[in-house]
Coordinates of C-alpha atoms in Angstrom, one line a residue:
M1 CA 0.0 0.1 0.0
V2 CA 2.9 2.4 0.7
V3 CA 4.6 1.7 -2.5
L4 CA 1.4 2.2 -4.5
A5 CA 0.7 5.4 -2.7
L6 CA 4.2 6.6 -3.6
V7 CA 3.7 5.6 -7.2
N8 CA 0.9 8.1 -7.4
F9 CA 3.4 10.7 -6.4
V10 CA 5.0 10.2 -9.8
V11 CA 1.6 11.2 -11.4
D12 CA 1.5 14.5 -9.5
S13 CA 5.1 15.3 -10.6
A14 CA 4.1 14.6 -14.2
V15 CA 0.7 16.3 -14.3
T16 CA 0.2 18.9 -11.6
A17 CA 3.7 20.0 -10.5
P18 CA 4.5 21.7 -13.9
L19 CA 1.7 24.2 -13.1
I20 CA 4.1 25.8 -10.7
V21 CA 6.5 26.8 -13.4
L22 CA 3.8 27.4 -16.0
P23 CA 4.7 31.1 -16.6
E24 CA 8.3 30.3 -16.9
M25 CA 7.6 27.7 -19.5
L26 CA 5.4 30.2 -21.5
D27 CA 8.2 32.7 -21.5
H28 CA 10.9 30.1 -22.3
F29 CA 9.1 28.8 -25.4
G30 CA 7.7 32.1 -26.4
T31 CA 4.0 31.0 -26.6
G32 CA 0.7 31.8 -25.1
Q33 CA -0.7 28.3 -25.4
A34 CA -0.8 27.4 -21.7
A35 CA -3.2 24.3 -22.5
W36 CA -0.5 22.7 -24.8
L37 CA 2.1 23.0 -22.1
N38 CA -0.1 21.9 -19.2
A39 CA -2.9 19.6 -20.8
T40 CA -0.8 17.6 -23.2
A41 CA 0.0 15.0 -20.5
M42 CA -3.7 14.6 -19.8
L43 CA -4.5 14.4 -23.6
A44 CA -1.9 11.6 -23.7
G45 CA -3.8 9.9 -20.8
V46 CA -6.6 9.3 -23.3
L47 CA -4.4 7.4 -25.5
W48 CA -2.3 5.5 -22.9
A49 CA -5.1 4.6 -20.4
P50 CA -7.2 2.2 -22.4
L51 CA -4.1 0.7 -23.9
L52 CA -2.3 0.0 -20.6
G53 CA -5.6 -0.9 -18.9
K54 CA -6.3 -3.6 -21.5
S55 CA -2.6 -4.7 -21.5
A56 CA -2.8 -5.0 -17.6
D57 CA -5.8 -7.4 -17.9
L58 CA -4.0 -9.5 -20.6
H59 CA -0.4 -9.6 -19.3
G60 CA -0.3 -8.7 -15.6
R61 CA -0.9 -5.5 -13.7
R62 CA 2.4 -5.2 -12.0
R63 CA 4.4 -5.7 -15.3
V64 CA 2.4 -3.0 -17.0
L65 CA 2.7 -0.6 -14.1
V66 CA 6.6 -0.8 -14.2
L67 CA 6.4 -0.2 -18.0
T68 CA 4.2 2.8 -17.4
L69 CA 6.7 4.3 -14.9
L70 CA 9.7 3.8 -17.3
I71 CA 7.8 5.5 -20.2
S72 CA 7.0 8.4 -17.9
C73 CA 10.7 8.6 -16.9
L74 CA 11.7 8.8 -20.6
G75 CA 9.1 11.6 -21.2
A76 CA 10.4 13.7 -18.4
L77 CA 14.0 13.5 -19.6
V78 CA 12.7 14.6 -23.2
C79 CA 11.1 17.5 -21.5
A80 CA 14.2 18.5 -19.5
V81 CA 16.3 18.8 -22.7
A82 CA 13.8 19.9 -25.2
P83 CA 15.1 22.7 -27.5
S84 CA 11.7 23.7 -28.8
L85 CA 8.0 23.7 -28.0
W86 CA 7.0 20.7 -30.1
V87 CA 9.7 18.5 -28.7
F88 CA 8.6 19.4 -25.3
V89 CA 5.0 18.5 -26.3
V90 CA 6.3 15.1 -27.4
G91 CA 7.9 14.6 -24.0
R92 CA 4.7 15.6 -22.3
M93 CA 2.8 13.0 -24.4
L94 CA 5.2 10.3 -23.1
Q95 CA 5.2 11.6 -19.6
G96 CA 1.4 11.4 -19.7
A97 CA 1.6 7.6 -19.4
A98 CA 2.1 8.1 -15.6
L99 CA -1.7 8.7 -15.4
A100 CA -2.1 5.0 -16.0
A101 CA -0.3 4.4 -12.6
V102 CA -3.6 5.7 -10.8
F103 CA -5.9 3.2 -12.2
L104 CA -3.3 0.4 -12.3
S105 CA -2.8 0.9 -8.5
V106 CA -6.6 0.7 -8.0
A107 CA -6.9 -2.5 -10.1
I108 CA -4.1 -4.0 -8.0
V109 CA -5.8 -3.1 -4.7
R110 CA -9.2 -4.4 -5.8
G111 CA -7.5 -7.7 -6.8
V112 CA -6.0 -8.4 -3.3
C113 CA -8.5 -6.8 -0.9
A114 CA -12.1 -7.7 -0.1
P115 CA -14.6 -5.1 -1.7
R116 CA -15.3 -3.2 1.5
T117 CA -11.7 -3.0 2.6
A118 CA -10.7 -2.1 -1.0
M119 CA -12.8 1.0 -0.9
I120 CA -10.9 2.4 2.0
V121 CA -7.4 1.3 0.6
V122 CA -8.2 2.9 -2.8
G123 CA -8.8 6.1 -1.0
I124 CA -5.4 5.9 0.7
V125 CA -3.5 4.8 -2.3
T126 CA -5.0 7.4 -4.7
S127 CA -4.5 10.2 -2.1
G128 CA -1.9 9.4 0.3
S129 CA 1.0 10.8 -1.7
A130 CA -0.7 14.3 -1.4
V131 CA 1.3 14.8 1.7
L132 CA 4.5 14.7 -0.2
N133 CA 2.9 16.9 -3.0
I134 CA 2.5 19.7 -0.5
A135 CA 6.2 19.8 0.5
S136 CA 7.3 19.4 -3.1
R137 CA 5.5 22.6 -4.1
F138 CA 7.8 24.7 -2.2
L139 CA 10.9 22.7 -3.1
V140 CA 10.2 22.9 -6.8
E141 CA 9.5 26.6 -6.7
E142 CA 12.9 27.3 -5.1
L143 CA 14.8 24.9 -7.3
A144 CA 13.1 26.3 -10.5
T145 CA 14.1 29.9 -9.4
E146 CA 17.6 28.8 -8.9
F147 CA 18.2 26.4 -11.8
G148 CA 15.3 26.8 -14.3
F149 CA 12.0 24.9 -14.7
Q150 CA 13.9 22.0 -16.3
V151 CA 15.0 20.8 -12.9
L152 CA 11.4 19.9 -12.2
F153 CA 11.4 17.3 -15.0
L154 CA 14.8 15.9 -14.0
L155 CA 13.3 15.2 -10.5
S156 CA 10.2 13.6 -12.1
A157 CA 12.4 11.3 -14.1
S158 CA 14.3 10.3 -11.1
V159 CA 11.2 9.5 -9.0
A160 CA 9.7 7.5 -11.8
A161 CA 12.8 5.4 -12.2
V162 CA 13.1 4.7 -8.4
M163 CA 9.4 3.7 -8.1
A164 CA 9.7 1.3 -11.1
V165 CA 12.4 -0.6 -9.2
C166 CA 10.2 -0.5 -6.0
V167 CA 7.2 -1.8 -7.7
R168 CA 9.2 -4.6 -9.4
A169 CA 10.6 -5.5 -5.9
V170 CA 7.5 -5.2 -3.7
V171 CA 4.2 -5.5 -5.5
P172 CA 3.0 -9.1 -6.2
E173 CA 1.8 -9.9 -9.7
S174 CA -1.9 -10.5 -10.3
P175 CA -2.7 -14.1 -11.2
V176 CA -5.9 -13.0 -13.2
R177 CA -5.6 -13.0 -16.9
T178 CA -8.2 -12.0 -19.6
P179 CA -7.9 -13.6 -23.1
G180 CA -7.9 -11.2 -26.0
R181 CA -5.8 -8.8 -27.9
I182 CA -4.9 -5.1 -27.8
D183 CA -6.7 -2.8 -30.2
V184 CA -3.8 -0.4 -31.0
G185 CA -5.6 1.0 -34.2
G186 CA -8.6 1.9 -31.9
A187 CA -6.4 3.7 -29.4
L188 CA -4.7 5.7 -32.2
L189 CA -8.1 6.7 -33.7
L190 CA -9.4 7.7 -30.4
G191 CA -6.4 9.8 -29.3
G192 CA -5.9 11.3 -32.7
G193 CA -9.5 12.3 -32.9
L194 CA -9.5 14.0 -29.6
A195 CA -6.2 15.8 -30.5
G196 CA -7.7 17.2 -33.6
V197 CA -10.8 18.6 -32.0
L198 CA -8.9 20.1 -29.2
G199 CA -6.3 21.5 -31.5
Y200 CA -9.1 23.3 -33.2
V201 CA -10.3 24.7 -29.8
S202 CA -6.7 25.8 -29.0
L203 CA -5.6 27.4 -32.4
G204 CA -9.0 28.8 -33.3
S205 CA -8.8 31.7 -30.9
D206 CA -5.5 32.7 -32.5
L207 CA -5.8 31.9 -36.2
G208 CA -9.5 32.3 -36.5
W209 CA -12.4 29.9 -36.0
L210 CA -13.0 29.7 -39.7
A211 CA -9.4 29.5 -40.7
G212 CA -8.3 26.6 -43.0
G213 CA -5.7 25.1 -40.5
P214 CA -8.1 24.9 -37.5
L215 CA -11.0 23.7 -39.6
A216 CA -8.9 20.9 -41.1
L217 CA -7.9 19.8 -37.6
L218 CA -11.6 19.9 -36.5
A219 CA -12.7 17.8 -39.6
G220 CA -9.9 15.3 -39.3
G221 CA -10.6 14.9 -35.4
V222 CA -14.2 14.5 -36.0
A223 CA -13.7 11.9 -38.8
A224 CA -11.3 9.8 -36.6
L225 CA -13.7 9.9 -33.7
A226 CA -16.6 8.7 -36.0
R227 CA -14.3 6.0 -37.5
W228 CA -13.4 4.9 -34.0
L229 CA -17.0 4.6 -32.8
L230 CA -18.0 2.8 -36.0
V231 CA -15.1 0.3 -35.9
S232 CA -15.5 -0.3 -32.2
S233 CA -19.1 -1.1 -32.5
R234 CA -18.3 -3.8 -35.0
K235 CA -15.1 -5.5 -33.7
P236 CA -15.4 -8.6 -31.5
D237 CA -12.8 -7.4 -29.0
P238 CA -12.5 -3.5 -29.2
L239 CA -10.3 -1.3 -27.0
I240 CA -13.4 0.1 -25.3
D241 CA -16.7 -1.9 -25.9
V242 CA -19.3 0.7 -26.0
R243 CA -21.9 -2.0 -26.2
D244 CA -21.1 -3.3 -22.8
L245 CA -21.5 0.0 -20.8
S246 CA -24.3 -0.1 -18.4
G247 CA -26.4 2.9 -17.5
P248 CA -24.8 3.4 -14.0
L249 CA -21.4 3.2 -15.4
V250 CA -22.1 5.7 -18.2
L251 CA -23.6 8.1 -15.6
T252 CA -20.5 7.5 -13.4
L253 CA -18.0 8.4 -16.3
L254 CA -20.0 11.5 -17.3
V255 CA -19.9 12.8 -13.7
V256 CA -16.1 12.2 -13.5
F257 CA -15.6 13.9 -17.0
L258 CA -17.4 17.2 -15.9
A259 CA -16.1 17.3 -12.3
A260 CA -12.5 16.3 -13.0
G261 CA -12.3 18.9 -16.0
S262 CA -13.7 21.7 -13.8
Y263 CA -11.2 21.0 -11.0
Q264 CA -8.1 20.7 -13.4
S265 CA -9.2 23.9 -15.2
M266 CA -9.2 25.7 -11.7
L267 CA -5.6 24.4 -11.2
Q268 CA -4.7 25.8 -14.5
L269 CA -6.2 29.2 -13.6
I270 CA -4.4 29.5 -10.2
P271 CA -0.9 30.2 -11.5
L272 CA -2.2 32.5 -14.0
I273 CA -4.0 34.8 -11.4
G274 CA -1.1 34.2 -9.0
D275 CA 1.2 35.9 -11.4
V276 CA -0.8 39.1 -11.6
S277 CA -0.7 41.8 -8.9
A278 CA -3.8 43.7 -7.7
D279 CA -1.8 46.8 -8.3
Q280 CA -2.4 46.3 -12.0
H281 CA -6.0 47.1 -11.5
L282 CA -7.2 44.4 -13.8
G283 CA -10.0 43.3 -11.4
Y284 CA -8.2 40.2 -10.1
G285 CA -4.7 39.1 -9.0
L286 CA -2.9 37.5 -6.1
A287 CA 0.7 38.1 -6.8
D288 CA 1.5 40.4 -3.8
Q289 CA -0.6 38.2 -1.3
G290 CA 1.3 34.9 -1.5
S291 CA 3.3 32.4 -3.5
V292 CA 1.9 30.2 -6.2
A293 CA 3.3 27.2 -4.4
L294 CA 1.2 28.1 -1.3
L295 CA -1.9 28.3 -3.5
L296 CA -1.2 24.9 -5.1
A297 CA -0.4 23.4 -1.7
A298 CA -3.8 24.0 -0.3
P299 CA -5.5 21.5 -2.8
G300 CA -2.9 18.9 -1.9
L301 CA -3.9 19.1 1.8
G302 CA -7.5 18.7 0.9
V303 CA -6.8 15.7 -1.3
T304 CA -5.0 14.0 1.6
L305 CA -8.1 14.2 3.7
G306 CA -10.8 13.9 0.9
G307 CA -9.5 10.5 -0.6
P308 CA -9.4 8.4 2.6
A309 CA -12.5 10.0 4.0
A310 CA -14.3 9.1 0.8
G311 CA -13.2 5.5 1.1
W312 CA -14.4 5.2 4.6
L313 CA -17.7 6.7 3.7
A314 CA -18.2 4.5 0.7
A315 CA -17.7 1.4 2.8
R316 CA -20.7 2.5 4.9
I317 CA -23.1 4.5 2.7
G318 CA -21.8 3.3 -0.8
P319 CA -19.8 4.9 -3.4
A320 CA -22.7 6.5 -5.3
S321 CA -23.8 8.6 -2.3
T322 CA -20.2 9.6 -1.5
L323 CA -19.6 10.6 -5.1
A324 CA -22.8 12.8 -4.9
G325 CA -21.5 14.5 -1.7
A326 CA -18.3 15.3 -3.4
I327 CA -20.0 16.9 -6.5
M328 CA -22.3 19.0 -4.4
L329 CA -19.3 20.4 -2.4
G330 CA -17.3 21.0 -5.6
T331 CA -20.2 22.9 -7.0
V332 CA -20.4 25.3 -4.1
V333 CA -16.6 25.8 -3.8
T334 CA -16.1 26.5 -7.5
L335 CA -18.7 29.3 -7.3
G336 CA -16.5 30.6 -4.3
M337 CA -13.7 31.2 -6.8
F338 CA -15.5 34.3 -7.9
L339 CA -14.1 35.8 -4.7
G340 CA -10.9 33.7 -4.8
V341 CA -9.5 35.2 -7.8
S342 CA -8.7 38.4 -5.9
R343 CA -8.7 37.6 -2.3
L344 CA -6.0 35.3 -0.9
P345 CA -8.0 33.9 2.1
A346 CA -10.9 32.9 -0.2
A347 CA -8.5 31.3 -2.6
L348 CA -6.8 29.2 0.0
C349 CA -10.1 28.1 1.5
C350 CA -11.5 27.3 -2.1
G351 CA -8.3 25.6 -3.0
F352 CA -8.5 23.3 0.1
L353 CA -12.1 22.4 -0.3
L354 CA -11.5 21.7 -4.0
G355 CA -8.8 19.3 -3.0
V356 CA -11.2 17.5 -0.6
T357 CA -13.6 17.4 -3.6
V358 CA -11.1 15.8 -6.0
G359 CA -9.8 13.4 -3.5
A360 CA -13.3 12.2 -2.8
L361 CA -14.1 12.4 -6.6
G362 CA -11.2 10.1 -7.5
T363 CA -11.8 7.6 -4.7
S364 CA -15.6 7.4 -5.3
G365 CA -15.2 7.3 -9.1
F366 CA -12.9 4.4 -9.0
N367 CA -14.9 2.6 -6.3
M368 CA -18.2 3.1 -8.2
A369 CA -16.8 1.8 -11.5
G370 CA -14.9 -1.1 -9.9
S371 CA -18.0 -2.2 -8.1
L372 CA -19.7 -2.6 -11.6
A373 CA -16.9 -4.8 -13.0
S374 CA -16.0 -8.3 -12.7
P375 CA -12.5 -9.2 -11.5
E376 CA -11.1 -9.9 -14.9
R377 CA -12.2 -6.5 -16.2
Q378 CA -10.9 -4.3 -13.4
G379 CA -8.0 -3.0 -15.5
I380 CA -10.0 -1.9 -18.4
V381 CA -13.0 -0.4 -16.5
S382 CA -10.7 1.4 -14.0
S383 CA -8.9 2.8 -17.2
L384 CA -12.2 4.2 -18.5
V385 CA -12.4 6.4 -15.3
M386 CA -8.9 7.6 -16.1
V387 CA -9.9 8.2 -19.7
M388 CA -12.8 10.5 -18.7
V389 CA -10.6 12.3 -16.1
S390 CA -8.1 13.0 -19.0
I391 CA -10.8 14.0 -21.5
G392 CA -12.6 16.3 -19.1
S393 CA -9.3 17.9 -17.9
V394 CA -8.2 18.4 -21.5
V395 CA -11.5 19.8 -22.8
L396 CA -12.0 22.2 -20.0
D397 CA -8.3 23.3 -20.0
F398 CA -8.3 24.1 -23.8
V399 CA -11.8 25.7 -23.6
G400 CA -10.9 27.8 -20.6
A401 CA -7.5 28.9 -22.3
A402 CA -9.4 29.8 -25.5
V403 CA -11.8 32.0 -23.3
L404 CA -8.8 33.7 -21.8
E405 CA -7.1 34.1 -25.2
S406 CA -10.2 35.6 -26.8
T407 CA -10.8 38.1 -24.0
A408 CA -7.2 39.2 -23.4
V409 CA -6.4 42.9 -23.3
V410 CA -3.3 45.0 -23.8
V411 CA -2.0 47.0 -20.9
D412 CA 1.1 49.1 -21.3
G413 CA 2.1 47.2 -24.4
E414 CA 1.8 43.8 -22.8
T415 CA -1.1 41.3 -23.5
V416 CA -2.7 40.1 -20.1
N417 CA -5.8 38.3 -19.2
S418 CA -8.9 40.5 -18.6
A419 CA -11.3 40.3 -15.6
T420 CA -14.1 39.4 -18.1
G421 CA -12.0 36.4 -19.2
V422 CA -11.2 35.2 -15.6
F423 CA -14.7 35.4 -14.4
S424 CA -16.0 33.7 -17.4
Y425 CA -13.4 31.0 -16.9
V426 CA -14.8 30.5 -13.4
A427 CA -18.4 30.5 -14.6
L428 CA -17.5 27.8 -17.1
A429 CA -16.0 25.6 -14.4
S430 CA -19.1 26.2 -12.1
G431 CA -21.4 25.2 -14.9
A432 CA -19.6 21.9 -15.5
F433 CA -20.0 21.1 -11.8
A434 CA -23.7 22.1 -11.7
I435 CA -24.3 19.6 -14.6
A436 CA -22.4 16.9 -12.9
A437 CA -24.6 17.6 -9.8
V438 CA -27.7 16.8 -11.9
L439 CA -26.3 13.7 -13.2
V440 CA -25.0 12.3 -10.0
V441 CA -28.5 12.6 -8.6
L442 CA -29.7 10.4 -11.4
L443 CA -26.9 8.0 -10.7
V444 CA -27.8 7.6 -6.9
R445 CA -31.4 7.0 -7.9
S446 CA -30.3 4.4 -10.5
T447 CA -28.2 2.4 -8.0
R448 CA -31.1 2.4 -5.5
R449 CA -33.4 1.0 -8.1
G450 CA -30.6 -1.6 -9.1
R451 CA -30.8 -3.7 -6.0
G452 CA -30.7 -6.8 -8.2
A453 CA -27.7 -5.8 -10.4
P454 CA -25.3 -8.6 -11.2
S455 CA -22.4 -7.2 -9.3
P456 CA -22.4 -8.5 -5.7
G457 CA -20.1 -5.8 -4.6
L458 CA -22.5 -3.1 -5.8
A459 CA -25.5 -4.8 -4.1
R460 CA -23.7 -5.0 -0.8
D461 CA -21.9 -1.7 -0.7
T462 CA -24.4 0.8 -2.2
V463 CA -27.8 -0.4 -0.9

């Protein structure tokens, strides 16, 4: 359990930690495309998660987890030495494989623990490393100031390599195997289609929504996604079998998609508002009130508490009801960021409670999806949760970045985000959480009606 909790620290170093040095990376590469620097790893998660989840069911969860950590290590090294933006993006795509460590850890836990115990352990494994994340925020900020943002990626590569060795030495291999094959073509169609659509969202605000280049990306992305859906519905063993998705599982995935995207977009906004001073009179700004590391450490503390608490509650009232509570809290707290963009105490409070929300969201989402899956399908079903986390994060990151780009203003010859853009950004995230709140109510009702569902874990733990 300790090793798997530390493995998830690799995920933070690959996905969340770079937010601390986001302004420095934007300056270094001379770009305003924050979403490409930040969300590329999440985008890669859409490609990596189903591939690695299916591979884990076929070839063993420990073996695939070690491979995942080594790929992330390689990606971090590429980012550290990248001479240009697009080489850096390639590194981030490789580093995004680390996201698979989350659901592979969950699948390993559910394979060795009884269902009720597993719910609690999942909360510890997915959230326990947040304690280290808090301390690392300040360390990374100091090291980046002294040596440049590249040091963050060197540290990430080192941690991934060490944890690969630890997993190989300590974690037992799962004896459960699922017959079948890996649909690499389906993964490429899914990942390429999403990249095309999101590329249009990112570049459209700069080049024009009707410009040839962005429209070509959109058309190619939509065509790839349509082809993936058509082919997947006909294959006997697709990467993601859309025909085998139950109503409760679909609702769970939609809730995770919206809530995770809203939370991740808020994390992307924090360093941007933290880099602006209230003295600039833009209507927002926290630069003179505290460090970005402090703002990003608050959610880490919340995650530490939210994950294990959600696991404990899920073992008693069920994962569906626990997930509903997390979504309701997230909706209220995201609305509170209307004050948090200009007042440090409000930002710290909202950041902490958003951390509680995401800790509970991840634990409850994995527990809910896992309770709907048979033992031999834990890897692929858990990967679907990670896919929705990745898609939601990427979509709202890119859409939010497009909102900021389209509403930017020029002050003293410098292009900066306007208050209109920042408040619209918060409204977008709040709306996503509100829709998730409606869906999670339907999920709770459906699980109460499904007392006779085939999954014994669901019947025991949610009724």
